[in-house]
Amino acid sequence: MLVLLPPSEGKASSGRGAPLKPESLSLPGLAGARRAVLDELVELCSADEEKARAVLGLSEGLRGEVAKNAGLRTAGARPAGEIYTGVLYDALDLASLDAAAKRRAGRSLLVFSGLWGAVGVGDKIPSYRCSMGVKLPGLGALGAYWRTPMASVMPEAAGDGLVLDLRSSAYAAAWKPKGEVAGRTATVRVLHAQLVDGVEKRSVVSHFNKATKGRIVRSLLTTGVRPKDPAELVEALRDLGHVVEAEAPTKPGRPWALDVVVREIH
């Protein structure tokens, strides 16, 4: 099983670890594309702070992120699972997993990134600021930029098993499973159900969406459940206590669409 995650916008500090070693990152087929983005991002942020802030869409209060990007090559690197923070990663809580679940996480989780393309949670990276929605002056829109290199490496990374796609739309744009891989891919939408005047209303709420996705991944890792395809995933999630409504694709080469319905989160 391969699980595709979005990154977090906010990130933990780099810390005092050794600097980035690009050759150590997962998906070595992305090395050239990563180098090009890193080079342009560092150059942009080392030259004109105001231009960099505008390109990256940073507010005045986030001005310090420009200097952070300028120092990416020498900043300390930490496991990506420690760098990414926020609601999804708080619910996933990688640090508290037992050894077996951590090994499963290292094998199965990929975090998509505007800077790196995608990294494993154990890959050591510095803290950075560069979303998939950024349009760099030289390389252009990163969502479009990553499509070609991703198309060459992701089918192999997906192997012959289930692909659980939990990415947000901006990061999903960088790689969309096609053909046979798409047929064993499941996308997940989390719906918050509430009673309004006696009628159930459903909506997508960011907090519920992110927290529930983190809990789903955690439950799969801790139990060691290994569904082989989307149909088995639906049954596994129901067995784990989730309310799941599934829609199988009507045409070949399209992913399954899963709705997970939540009423409250503690």
mmCIF file of C-alpha atoms in Angstrom:
data_model
loop_
_atom_site.group_PDB
_atom_site.id
_atom_site.type_symbol
_atom_site.label_atom_id
_atom_site.label_comp_id
_atom_site.label_asym_id
_atom_site.label_seq_id
_atom_site.Cartn_x
_atom_site.Cartn_y
_atom_site.Cartn_z
ATOM 1 C CA MET A 1 0.000 0.000 0.000
ATOM 2 C CA LEU A 2 1.198 3.479 -0.902
ATOM 3 C CA VAL A 3 -0.316 6.465 0.930
ATOM 4 C CA LEU A 4 -0.052 9.920 -0.650
ATOM 5 C CA LEU A 5 -0.204 12.841 1.784
ATOM 6 C CA PRO A 6 -0.217 16.624 1.418
ATOM 7 C CA PRO A 7 2.463 18.576 3.303
ATOM 8 C CA SER A 8 1.664 21.127 5.965
ATOM 9 C CA GLU A 9 1.902 24.833 5.223
ATOM 10 C CA GLY A 10 3.588 25.512 8.552
ATOM 11 C CA LYS A 11 6.640 23.451 9.423
ATOM 12 C CA ALA A 12 8.823 22.729 12.410
ATOM 13 C CA SER A 13 12.255 24.323 12.566
ATOM 14 C CA SER A 14 15.163 22.598 10.894
ATOM 15 C CA GLY A 15 17.083 22.054 14.113
ATOM 16 C CA ARG A 16 20.795 21.303 14.305
ATOM 17 C CA GLY A 17 21.061 18.181 12.231
ATOM 18 C CA ALA A 18 23.458 17.662 9.327
ATOM 19 C CA PRO A 19 22.568 19.589 6.147
ATOM 20 C CA LEU A 20 20.449 18.160 3.357
ATOM 21 C CA LYS A 21 21.912 15.281 1.349
ATOM 22 C CA PRO A 22 19.803 15.314 -1.838
ATOM 23 C CA GLU A 23 21.085 11.917 -2.935
ATOM 24 C CA SER A 24 19.614 10.319 0.199
ATOM 25 C CA LEU A 25 15.998 11.227 -0.591
ATOM 26 C CA SER A 26 13.448 8.669 -1.744
ATOM 27 C CA LEU A 27 12.455 8.563 -5.426
ATOM 28 C CA PRO A 28 15.932 9.250 -6.849
ATOM 29 C CA GLY A 29 14.383 9.682 -10.284
ATOM 30 C CA LEU A 30 13.254 13.132 -9.111
ATOM 31 C CA ALA A 31 16.826 14.265 -8.309
ATOM 32 C CA GLY A 32 17.279 16.493 -11.354
ATOM 33 C CA ALA A 33 13.902 18.162 -10.978
ATOM 34 C CA ARG A 34 14.507 18.727 -7.247
ATOM 35 C CA ARG A 35 17.870 20.307 -7.951
ATOM 36 C CA ALA A 36 16.330 22.740 -10.439
ATOM 37 C CA VAL A 37 13.618 23.871 -7.989
ATOM 38 C CA LEU A 38 16.072 24.135 -5.097
ATOM 39 C CA ASP A 39 18.533 26.171 -7.165
ATOM 40 C CA GLU A 40 15.904 28.655 -8.300
ATOM 41 C CA LEU A 41 14.252 28.945 -4.893
ATOM 42 C CA VAL A 42 17.560 29.614 -3.110
ATOM 43 C CA GLU A 43 18.632 32.120 -5.760
ATOM 44 C CA LEU A 44 15.267 33.914 -5.622
ATOM 45 C CA CYS A 45 15.301 34.175 -1.838
ATOM 46 C CA SER A 46 18.962 35.220 -1.683
ATOM 47 C CA ALA A 47 18.503 38.142 -4.081
ATOM 48 C CA ASP A 48 15.382 40.282 -3.671
ATOM 49 C CA GLU A 49 13.402 39.719 -0.491
ATOM 50 C CA GLU A 50 10.329 41.636 -1.644
ATOM 51 C CA LYS A 51 10.181 39.818 -4.971
ATOM 52 C CA ALA A 52 10.628 36.467 -3.216
ATOM 53 C CA ARG A 53 7.867 37.304 -0.759
ATOM 54 C CA ALA A 54 5.520 38.189 -3.629
ATOM 55 C CA VAL A 55 6.340 35.025 -5.594
ATOM 56 C CA LEU A 56 5.846 32.815 -2.547
ATOM 57 C CA GLY A 57 2.657 34.620 -1.476
ATOM 58 C CA LEU A 58 3.990 35.446 1.981
ATOM 59 C CA SER A 59 2.521 38.068 4.278
ATOM 60 C CA GLU A 60 4.638 40.640 6.083
ATOM 61 C CA GLY A 61 4.529 38.458 9.178
ATOM 62 C CA LEU A 62 6.128 35.574 7.260
ATOM 63 C CA ARG A 63 9.039 37.617 5.939
ATOM 64 C CA GLY A 64 11.458 35.364 7.837
ATOM 65 C CA GLU A 65 10.540 32.436 5.586
ATOM 66 C CA VAL A 66 12.483 34.071 2.747
ATOM 67 C CA ALA A 67 15.728 33.944 4.731
ATOM 68 C CA LYS A 68 14.929 30.358 5.685
ATOM 69 C CA ASN A 69 14.704 29.402 2.015
ATOM 70 C CA ALA A 70 17.929 31.258 1.198
ATOM 71 C CA GLY A 71 19.775 29.022 3.669
ATOM 72 C CA LEU A 72 18.309 25.683 2.625
ATOM 73 C CA ARG A 73 21.626 24.143 1.563
ATOM 74 C CA THR A 74 23.280 24.638 4.949
ATOM 75 C CA ALA A 75 20.279 24.346 7.294
ATOM 76 C CA GLY A 76 19.940 21.312 9.500
ATOM 77 C CA ALA A 77 17.846 18.461 8.135
ATOM 78 C CA ARG A 78 15.332 16.348 10.087
ATOM 79 C CA PRO A 79 13.019 13.499 9.069
ATOM 80 C CA ALA A 80 10.150 14.855 6.983
ATOM 81 C CA GLY A 81 7.728 13.283 9.441
ATOM 82 C CA GLU A 82 9.084 15.705 12.068
ATOM 83 C CA ILE A 83 9.209 18.744 9.765
ATOM 84 C CA TYR A 84 5.556 18.584 8.701
ATOM 85 C CA THR A 85 3.119 19.730 11.387
ATOM 86 C CA GLY A 86 -0.524 20.754 11.635
ATOM 87 C CA VAL A 87 -3.856 19.005 12.105
ATOM 88 C CA LEU A 88 -3.261 15.972 9.886
ATOM 89 C CA TYR A 89 0.198 15.279 11.281
ATOM 90 C CA ASP A 90 -0.932 15.862 14.860
ATOM 91 C CA ALA A 91 -3.626 13.209 14.377
ATOM 92 C CA LEU A 92 -1.183 10.869 12.667
ATOM 93 C CA ASP A 93 1.341 11.395 15.504
ATOM 94 C CA LEU A 94 4.196 9.475 13.926
ATOM 95 C CA ALA A 95 6.450 9.914 16.954
ATOM 96 C CA SER A 96 4.188 7.832 19.198
ATOM 97 C CA LEU A 97 3.896 4.850 16.843
ATOM 98 C CA ASP A 98 5.482 1.593 17.922
ATOM 99 C CA ALA A 99 8.506 0.278 16.021
ATOM 100 C CA ALA A 100 6.512 -1.932 13.648
ATOM 101 C CA ALA A 101 4.093 0.858 12.749
ATOM 102 C CA LYS A 102 7.000 3.253 12.168
ATOM 103 C CA ARG A 103 8.533 0.774 9.738
ATOM 104 C CA ARG A 104 5.229 0.565 7.897
ATOM 105 C CA ALA A 105 5.088 4.364 7.760
ATOM 106 C CA GLY A 106 8.581 4.525 6.321
ATOM 107 C CA ARG A 107 7.666 2.062 3.587
ATOM 108 C CA SER A 108 4.245 3.382 2.659
ATOM 109 C CA LEU A 109 3.913 7.145 3.242
ATOM 110 C CA LEU A 110 4.889 9.751 0.650
ATOM 111 C CA VAL A 111 4.429 13.471 1.285
ATOM 112 C CA PHE A 112 4.005 15.622 -1.828
ATOM 113 C CA SER A 113 5.880 18.921 -1.903
ATOM 114 C CA GLY A 114 6.290 21.952 -4.116
ATOM 115 C CA LEU A 115 10.045 21.882 -3.453
ATOM 116 C CA TRP A 116 10.876 18.162 -3.348
ATOM 117 C CA GLY A 117 8.128 16.666 -5.514
ATOM 118 C CA ALA A 118 7.542 13.919 -2.953
ATOM 119 C CA VAL A 119 9.528 12.575 -0.006
ATOM 120 C CA GLY A 120 9.254 9.692 2.420
ATOM 121 C CA VAL A 121 8.515 10.527 6.043
ATOM 122 C CA GLY A 122 11.972 9.280 7.006
ATOM 123 C CA ASP A 123 13.794 11.414 4.428
ATOM 124 C CA LYS A 124 15.815 14.157 6.103
ATOM 125 C CA ILE A 125 14.954 17.626 4.814
ATOM 126 C CA PRO A 126 15.313 21.196 6.120
ATOM 127 C CA SER A 127 12.320 23.350 6.979
ATOM 128 C CA TYR A 128 11.206 25.396 3.949
ATOM 129 C CA ARG A 129 8.368 27.419 2.489
ATOM 130 C CA CYS A 130 7.299 26.643 -1.077
ATOM 131 C CA SER A 131 3.788 25.416 -1.822
ATOM 132 C CA MET A 132 2.705 23.573 -4.946
ATOM 133 C CA GLY A 133 0.734 26.676 -5.927
ATOM 134 C CA VAL A 134 3.894 28.775 -6.341
ATOM 135 C CA LYS A 135 4.878 29.981 -9.812
ATOM 136 C CA LEU A 136 8.648 30.428 -9.978
ATOM 137 C CA PRO A 137 9.916 32.985 -12.517
ATOM 138 C CA GLY A 138 12.059 30.436 -14.364
ATOM 139 C CA LEU A 139 10.373 27.057 -13.917
ATOM 140 C CA GLY A 140 6.789 28.300 -13.858
ATOM 141 C CA ALA A 141 3.869 26.841 -11.915
ATOM 142 C CA LEU A 142 5.167 23.995 -9.759
ATOM 143 C CA GLY A 143 1.999 21.910 -10.042
ATOM 144 C CA ALA A 144 2.556 21.712 -13.805
ATOM 145 C CA TYR A 145 6.345 21.486 -13.520
ATOM 146 C CA TRP A 146 6.233 18.297 -11.456
ATOM 147 C CA ARG A 147 3.875 16.392 -13.766
ATOM 148 C CA THR A 148 6.533 15.158 -16.181
ATOM 149 C CA PRO A 149 9.086 13.869 -13.644
ATOM 150 C CA MET A 150 6.304 12.430 -11.479
ATOM 151 C CA ALA A 151 4.842 10.562 -14.426
ATOM 152 C CA SER A 152 8.127 8.703 -14.844
ATOM 153 C CA VAL A 153 8.662 7.682 -11.211
ATOM 154 C CA MET A 154 5.278 7.327 -9.520
ATOM 155 C CA PRO A 155 3.941 4.245 -11.347
ATOM 156 C CA GLU A 156 6.997 2.311 -10.147
ATOM 157 C CA ALA A 157 6.613 3.703 -6.634
ATOM 158 C CA ALA A 158 2.976 2.598 -6.624
ATOM 159 C CA GLY A 159 4.003 -0.977 -7.380
ATOM 160 C CA ASP A 160 1.115 -3.385 -7.823
ATOM 161 C CA GLY A 161 -0.828 -2.584 -4.654
ATOM 162 C CA LEU A 162 -3.396 -0.134 -3.333
ATOM 163 C CA VAL A 163 -2.777 3.613 -3.650
ATOM 164 C CA LEU A 164 -4.559 5.638 -0.968
ATOM 165 C CA ASP A 165 -4.635 9.244 -2.154
ATOM 166 C CA LEU A 166 -5.239 11.756 0.653
ATOM 167 C CA ARG A 167 -3.738 14.792 -1.075
ATOM 168 C CA SER A 168 -5.435 18.150 -1.442
ATOM 169 C CA SER A 169 -6.290 19.275 -4.970
ATOM 170 C CA ALA A 170 -3.196 21.466 -5.395
ATOM 171 C CA TYR A 171 -0.883 18.529 -4.708
ATOM 172 C CA ALA A 172 -2.998 16.002 -6.607
ATOM 173 C CA ALA A 173 -2.383 18.111 -9.713
ATOM 174 C CA ALA A 174 1.299 17.092 -9.683
ATOM 175 C CA TRP A 175 0.468 13.440 -10.383
ATOM 176 C CA LYS A 176 -2.803 11.808 -11.333
ATOM 177 C CA PRO A 177 -2.774 8.013 -11.471
ATOM 178 C CA LYS A 178 -3.702 6.672 -14.876
ATOM 179 C CA GLY A 179 -4.734 3.378 -16.387
ATOM 180 C CA GLU A 180 -4.286 0.288 -14.276
ATOM 181 C CA VAL A 181 -2.794 2.257 -11.359
ATOM 182 C CA ALA A 182 -5.864 4.513 -11.234
ATOM 183 C CA GLY A 183 -8.101 1.456 -10.980
ATOM 184 C CA ARG A 184 -6.474 0.496 -7.673
ATOM 185 C CA THR A 185 -6.383 4.046 -6.336
ATOM 186 C CA ALA A 186 -8.839 5.362 -3.740
ATOM 187 C CA THR A 187 -9.364 9.057 -3.103
ATOM 188 C CA VAL A 188 -10.942 10.130 0.177
ATOM 189 C CA ARG A 189 -13.261 13.010 0.997
ATOM 190 C CA VAL A 190 -14.253 13.645 4.606
ATOM 191 C CA LEU A 191 -17.775 14.969 5.182
ATOM 192 C CA HIS A 192 -18.958 16.511 8.439
ATOM 193 C CA ALA A 193 -22.585 15.507 9.089
ATOM 194 C CA GLN A 194 -24.811 17.692 11.271
ATOM 195 C CA LEU A 195 -28.518 17.748 12.011
ATOM 196 C CA VAL A 196 -30.076 21.065 11.033
ATOM 197 C CA ASP A 197 -33.795 21.345 11.819
ATOM 198 C CA GLY A 198 -34.004 17.572 11.869
ATOM 199 C CA VAL A 199 -32.331 17.173 8.475
ATOM 200 C CA GLU A 200 -28.794 15.846 8.068
ATOM 201 C CA LYS A 201 -26.553 18.338 6.303
ATOM 202 C CA ARG A 202 -23.100 17.387 5.070
ATOM 203 C CA SER A 203 -20.173 19.680 4.347
ATOM 204 C CA VAL A 204 -16.432 19.597 3.875
ATOM 205 C CA VAL A 205 -14.734 21.225 6.866
ATOM 206 C CA SER A 206 -10.952 21.638 6.803
ATOM 207 C CA HIS A 207 -10.318 20.558 10.408
ATOM 208 C CA PHE A 208 -12.467 17.423 10.164
ATOM 209 C CA ASN A 209 -10.969 16.583 6.792
ATOM 210 C CA LYS A 210 -7.353 16.810 7.922
ATOM 211 C CA ALA A 211 -7.789 15.242 11.350
ATOM 212 C CA THR A 212 -9.794 12.315 10.029
ATOM 213 C CA LYS A 213 -7.278 11.594 7.298
ATOM 214 C CA GLY A 214 -4.516 11.551 9.898
ATOM 215 C CA ARG A 215 -6.527 9.161 12.074
ATOM 216 C CA ILE A 216 -7.254 6.886 9.124
ATOM 217 C CA VAL A 217 -3.574 6.545 8.290
ATOM 218 C CA ARG A 218 -2.655 6.013 11.931
ATOM 219 C CA SER A 219 -5.240 3.256 12.365
ATOM 220 C CA LEU A 220 -4.001 1.452 9.246
ATOM 221 C CA LEU A 221 -0.401 1.672 10.450
ATOM 222 C CA THR A 222 -1.062 0.598 14.039
ATOM 223 C CA THR A 223 -3.258 -2.374 13.132
ATOM 224 C CA GLY A 224 -1.045 -3.524 10.284
ATOM 225 C CA VAL A 225 -4.055 -3.921 8.001
ATOM 226 C CA ARG A 226 -2.887 -4.262 4.403
ATOM 227 C CA PRO A 227 -5.823 -3.929 2.005
ATOM 228 C CA LYS A 228 -4.877 -5.011 -1.497
ATOM 229 C CA ASP A 229 -7.375 -2.881 -3.397
ATOM 230 C CA PRO A 230 -9.981 -0.151 -2.816
ATOM 231 C CA ALA A 231 -12.774 -2.643 -2.096
ATOM 232 C CA GLU A 232 -10.718 -4.228 0.693
ATOM 233 C CA LEU A 233 -9.847 -0.748 1.975
ATOM 234 C CA VAL A 234 -13.533 0.104 2.344
ATOM 235 C CA GLU A 235 -14.115 -3.014 4.416
ATOM 236 C CA ALA A 236 -10.982 -2.403 6.505
ATOM 237 C CA LEU A 237 -12.011 1.165 7.310
ATOM 238 C CA ARG A 238 -15.510 0.053 8.283
ATOM 239 C CA ASP A 239 -14.018 -2.620 10.528
ATOM 240 C CA LEU A 240 -11.934 0.137 12.158
ATOM 241 C CA GLY A 241 -15.090 2.062 12.976
ATOM 242 C CA HIS A 242 -15.245 4.578 10.142
ATOM 243 C CA VAL A 243 -18.480 5.340 8.297
ATOM 244 C CA VAL A 244 -17.542 4.940 4.643
ATOM 245 C CA GLU A 245 -19.602 5.411 1.505
ATOM 246 C CA ALA A 246 -17.841 4.133 -1.596
ATOM 247 C CA GLU A 247 -18.322 4.741 -5.267
ATOM 248 C CA ALA A 248 -16.573 2.333 -7.617
ATOM 249 C CA PRO A 249 -15.469 3.831 -10.952
ATOM 250 C CA THR A 250 -17.926 3.453 -13.807
ATOM 251 C CA LYS A 251 -15.147 3.414 -16.390
ATOM 252 C CA PRO A 252 -11.732 1.707 -16.451
ATOM 253 C CA GLY A 253 -8.736 3.850 -15.552
ATOM 254 C CA ARG A 254 -10.470 5.943 -12.912
ATOM 255 C CA PRO A 255 -10.012 5.880 -9.124
ATOM 256 C CA TRP A 256 -12.509 4.873 -6.482
ATOM 257 C CA ALA A 257 -14.133 7.751 -4.605
ATOM 258 C CA LEU A 258 -14.616 7.241 -0.858
ATOM 259 C CA ASP A 259 -16.606 9.496 1.439
ATOM 260 C CA VAL A 260 -15.830 9.174 5.142
ATOM 261 C CA VAL A 261 -18.638 10.656 7.202
ATOM 262 C CA VAL A 262 -17.866 12.100 10.647
ATOM 263 C CA ARG A 263 -20.115 13.710 13.227
ATOM 264 C CA GLU A 264 -17.594 14.695 15.869
ATOM 265 C CA ILE A 265 -13.901 14.433 16.589
ATOM 266 C CA HIS A 266 -12.487 14.415 20.089
#
